[in-house]
Amino acid sequence: MSSDTGASERDERDPIRHEAVEVERIAGACGAIVHGIDLRDPQDEAAVERLRLLLDEHLVVFLPEQRLDLDRLERFTDELGGRDLTPYVAAVDGRPYVIRVIKEPGDELNFANAWHTDLSYLPAPPAYTVLHAWDVPAFGGDTMWANQYLAYETLPAELRERLLTMRATHSAGMAYGTGGYLEQVADKSSMRILPSAEAHGTWTHPVVIRHPRTGRAALFVNPVYTTGIEGMDPAESRPLLQRLYQHSVHPNLTCRVRWQPGMLAIWDNRCTQHFAINDYAGQRREMYRTSVRGSEPVAA
């Protein structure tokens, strides 16, 4: 296990809590388990910036054994940048910014069982997602993430150049629209979904965006919410998008985590996609999720 966060020092000390922070990379493309941070205590700006720097480097970080209640989960989300609403999913009663991600033993389907970027259909999608594990199956139920910097960088040069001028349309309609997929399978899941005709609305974003912190270019399309390319005939855009969808989640670009009770994950939606694996039939999985406010994506 290494104990660096991208700096040359082997042992970085928290300037506030004076705890050793150990960073254990879990894959070559992205993902790190971070030991030595206790989120039960308020995080000042220096501590939060350290987390942001870890996210800049690893894209998704996992903090084990975080014993947080929902009050503290919400306050930490504020510290990270401010809470954001998740449309079309019923929030926890009295907590409009928290959703319960649940699969009961009798459910056939789980939530987020497809590659996607959270809420890319919004004018300003969330910067980060925070997910806290309360109850996890004895086996299965892993989540995967894919590095969208590498997804862009490993495309052929001509295609990279072509994509820089394109904008894609995004919509929640396929998933959350009235008559959409999640309404059709509502009896197979314990998730509280709120289908709406408004979900069929569209918004456009650049196909390649520039990360506001790192300055790196990232591919920004996904098969759940991207519906087409602006100004391009669907017959032409469909095969291009399918090519990008397949390439962007190649196993070489991914990491995978096995959840533990109390583990908290934070990921950067501006440069990742993720996928929740449904391979734990008959077992229960319960998590609580918040989103951190983001900004309108800017073209690379």
XYZ file of C-alpha atoms in Angstrom:
300
model
C 0.000 0.000 0.000
C 1.319 3.422 -0.924
C 0.823 6.483 1.230
C 1.087 9.270 -1.295
C -1.541 11.516 -2.842
C 0.378 12.385 -5.966
C 3.137 14.227 -4.120
C 6.596 12.797 -3.640
C 6.261 12.418 0.122
C 5.651 8.899 1.393
C 3.603 10.073 4.384
C 1.358 13.104 4.100
C 0.134 14.557 7.380
C -3.252 16.198 7.674
C -2.514 19.800 8.719
C -5.725 19.873 10.744
C -6.005 16.434 12.384
C -2.375 15.314 12.080
C -3.458 11.889 10.880
C -1.560 9.813 8.363
C -3.481 9.594 5.085
C -2.831 6.397 3.148
C -3.901 6.109 -0.484
C -4.306 2.633 -1.939
C -4.873 2.598 -5.690
C -7.229 -0.165 -6.810
C -6.780 -0.016 -10.600
C -4.589 1.585 -13.213
C -7.310 3.748 -14.743
C -8.977 5.236 -11.661
C -10.062 4.566 -8.093
C -8.361 4.701 -4.697
C -9.181 3.669 -1.143
C -8.218 6.434 1.274
C -7.444 5.590 4.906
C -6.970 8.056 7.745
C -9.891 10.446 7.196
C -12.785 10.527 9.658
C -15.766 12.400 8.248
C -17.676 12.423 11.530
C -15.917 15.684 12.333
C -16.539 18.826 10.283
C -14.055 19.236 7.441
C -12.571 22.698 7.026
C -11.650 24.061 3.605
C -8.097 22.707 3.727
C -9.341 19.184 4.457
C -12.018 19.416 1.765
C -9.503 20.674 -0.769
C -7.302 17.677 0.030
C -10.254 15.448 -0.878
C -10.831 17.382 -4.087
C -7.170 16.929 -5.012
C -7.491 13.186 -4.416
C -10.539 13.184 -6.681
C -8.641 15.172 -9.317
C -6.037 12.413 -9.347
C -8.112 9.260 -8.824
C -11.612 10.345 -10.044
C -13.321 8.152 -7.442
C -12.254 7.648 -3.832
C -13.505 5.253 -1.183
C -13.363 6.043 2.534
C -13.874 2.912 4.660
C -15.568 2.733 8.058
C -17.326 6.089 7.978
C -19.905 5.975 10.772
C -22.176 8.806 9.618
C -25.844 9.519 10.171
C -27.880 11.339 7.521
C -27.430 14.710 9.235
C -23.669 14.411 8.929
C -23.904 13.054 5.364
C -25.798 16.186 4.357
C -23.399 18.516 6.144
C -20.428 16.835 4.492
C -22.114 17.295 1.111
C -22.391 20.996 1.910
C -18.693 21.106 2.789
C -17.835 19.483 -0.531
C -19.714 22.134 -2.498
C -23.398 22.233 -1.609
C -26.354 19.880 -1.942
C -28.215 19.389 -5.211
C -31.615 17.825 -5.920
C -32.064 14.550 -7.784
C -35.157 14.831 -9.991
C -37.630 11.976 -10.526
C -36.464 9.909 -7.533
C -38.385 10.194 -4.264
C -36.214 11.669 -1.539
C -35.996 10.454 2.035
C -38.891 11.921 4.032
C -37.892 15.336 5.352
C -34.585 15.253 3.452
C -35.134 16.529 -0.098
C -31.449 16.172 -0.999
C -31.001 12.531 0.082
C -32.157 9.474 -1.835
C -32.261 5.931 -0.528
C -30.720 3.441 -2.946
C -32.346 0.163 -1.962
C -32.693 -3.358 -3.259
C -34.717 -5.732 -1.098
C -34.169 -9.514 -1.243
C -37.279 -10.026 -3.368
C -36.449 -7.357 -5.964
C -35.424 -8.365 -9.484
C -33.822 -5.070 -10.453
C -31.380 -2.728 -8.779
C -30.831 0.992 -9.275
C -28.239 2.328 -11.758
C -27.705 -1.005 -13.525
C -26.410 0.657 -16.716
C -23.393 2.776 -17.603
C -24.196 6.455 -17.083
C -23.096 9.816 -15.713
C -25.392 11.105 -12.988
C -27.983 13.653 -14.101
C -26.223 14.620 -17.327
C -29.641 15.776 -18.570
C -29.566 18.824 -16.266
C -28.270 22.238 -17.387
C -25.675 21.984 -14.605
C -25.088 18.309 -13.714
C -23.642 17.550 -10.273
C -19.912 17.902 -9.787
C -19.654 14.969 -7.396
C -21.835 12.154 -6.097
C -21.547 10.881 -2.520
C -22.773 7.342 -1.742
C -22.712 5.813 1.756
C -23.156 2.057 2.246
C -25.364 0.974 5.157
C -26.200 -2.637 4.298
C -24.320 -4.673 1.685
C -24.710 -8.239 0.402
C -22.378 -11.013 1.498
C -21.190 -11.173 -2.101
C -21.948 -9.256 -5.275
C -23.341 -5.754 -5.589
C -20.060 -4.190 -6.712
C -19.956 -0.892 -8.598
C -17.698 -0.056 -11.551
C -16.438 3.322 -12.765
C -14.896 4.284 -16.115
C -12.353 7.058 -16.690
C -13.726 9.466 -19.322
C -10.433 11.353 -19.682
C -8.887 8.143 -20.975
C -12.012 7.422 -23.002
C -11.342 10.599 -24.969
C -7.557 10.368 -25.043
C -7.532 6.812 -26.437
C -9.747 7.612 -29.434
C -8.122 8.057 -32.871
C -6.770 11.565 -33.395
C -9.108 12.390 -36.286
C -12.160 11.422 -34.259
C -10.944 13.377 -31.226
C -10.649 16.481 -33.381
C -14.080 15.953 -34.907
C -15.785 15.513 -31.546
C -14.478 18.836 -30.205
C -17.029 20.781 -32.272
C -20.056 18.608 -31.433
C -22.837 18.996 -28.901
C -25.039 16.123 -27.727
C -28.636 16.183 -26.542
C -29.409 14.693 -23.138
C -32.762 13.724 -21.649
C -34.097 11.809 -18.647
C -37.064 10.626 -20.704
C -35.869 7.115 -21.552
C -35.432 6.329 -17.865
C -37.786 8.627 -15.937
C -40.309 9.877 -18.477
C -43.979 8.977 -18.293
C -44.136 5.539 -19.883
C -40.348 5.236 -19.667
C -38.303 2.236 -18.636
C -38.407 2.719 -14.874
C -42.170 3.180 -14.841
C -42.576 -0.031 -16.840
C -40.517 -2.074 -14.355
C -41.675 -0.371 -11.147
C -43.013 -3.657 -9.746
C -39.539 -5.212 -9.925
C -37.783 -2.720 -7.634
C -38.252 -1.099 -4.233
C -36.871 2.234 -5.481
C -39.369 5.091 -5.250
C -39.352 6.549 -8.769
C -41.442 9.590 -9.777
C -42.037 9.353 -13.550
C -42.873 12.655 -15.194
C -43.671 14.075 -18.619
C -41.103 16.793 -17.823
C -38.354 14.164 -17.955
C -38.748 14.036 -21.747
C -37.282 17.540 -22.023
C -33.809 17.880 -23.555
C -30.629 19.826 -22.899
C -27.420 19.983 -24.890
C -23.823 19.702 -23.689
C -20.494 19.492 -25.517
C -19.548 15.953 -26.498
C -16.096 16.683 -25.042
C -15.939 18.888 -21.957
C -13.082 20.566 -20.138
C -12.865 19.776 -16.441
C -13.057 23.049 -14.478
C -10.347 21.999 -12.009
C -7.899 19.857 -13.958
C -8.328 21.414 -17.403
C -8.346 17.945 -18.967
C -10.706 16.974 -21.781
C -13.282 14.276 -21.008
C -15.831 12.469 -23.143
C -19.328 13.434 -21.964
C -21.910 11.096 -23.491
C -23.629 8.077 -21.961
C -26.214 5.530 -23.155
C -28.856 6.268 -20.505
C -29.271 10.014 -21.005
C -27.637 10.954 -24.330
C -30.237 10.916 -27.104
C -28.452 12.311 -30.166
C -25.981 14.791 -31.578
C -27.171 18.295 -32.280
C -27.634 18.996 -35.999
C -26.879 15.415 -37.027
C -29.381 13.021 -38.538
C -30.190 10.154 -36.123
C -29.150 7.619 -38.752
C -25.696 9.199 -38.729
C -25.388 9.972 -35.030
C -26.581 6.596 -33.771
C -23.574 4.526 -34.945
C -21.158 7.227 -33.789
C -22.703 7.317 -30.331
C -22.752 3.532 -30.109
C -19.050 3.508 -30.928
C -18.369 6.056 -28.190
C -20.528 4.224 -25.634
C -18.689 0.956 -26.238
C -15.245 2.519 -26.219
C -15.826 4.697 -23.147
C -16.390 1.760 -20.791
C -13.739 -0.637 -22.079
C -12.423 -2.723 -19.154
C -8.992 -1.109 -19.524
C -10.553 2.219 -18.472
C -12.342 0.972 -15.349
C -12.088 0.203 -11.668
C -14.378 -1.906 -9.501
C -15.051 -1.811 -5.775
C -16.495 -4.351 -3.367
C -18.597 -2.463 -0.858
C -18.262 -2.794 2.899
C -20.698 -1.510 5.531
C -19.820 2.097 6.316
C -17.793 2.665 3.150
C -18.365 6.071 1.587
C -17.611 6.710 -2.080
C -17.176 10.072 -3.767
C -16.848 10.316 -7.529
C -16.409 13.082 -10.055
C -19.302 13.109 -12.528
C -17.415 15.370 -14.923
C -14.950 12.647 -15.866
C -16.534 9.286 -15.001
C -19.363 6.930 -15.788
C -20.489 4.223 -13.372
C -22.456 0.965 -13.322
C -24.052 -0.867 -10.366
C -23.835 -4.627 -10.890
C -26.982 -6.694 -10.247
C -25.552 -10.059 -9.192
C -26.866 -10.515 -5.651
C -30.348 -12.014 -6.024
C -32.040 -12.709 -2.710
C -29.784 -10.326 -0.772
C -30.352 -6.829 0.546
C -28.389 -3.669 -0.283
C -29.119 -0.241 1.213
C -27.223 2.988 0.556
C -27.827 6.730 0.854
C -26.840 9.148 -1.881
C -26.372 12.889 -2.198
C -25.230 15.069 -5.087
C -22.861 18.034 -4.951
C -23.798 21.100 -6.998
C -21.972 21.485 -10.290
C -21.739 24.017 -13.109
C -22.700 24.038 -16.774
C -20.198 21.935 -18.751
C -17.819 23.884 -21.003
C -16.415 22.627 -24.294
C -12.831 21.405 -24.303
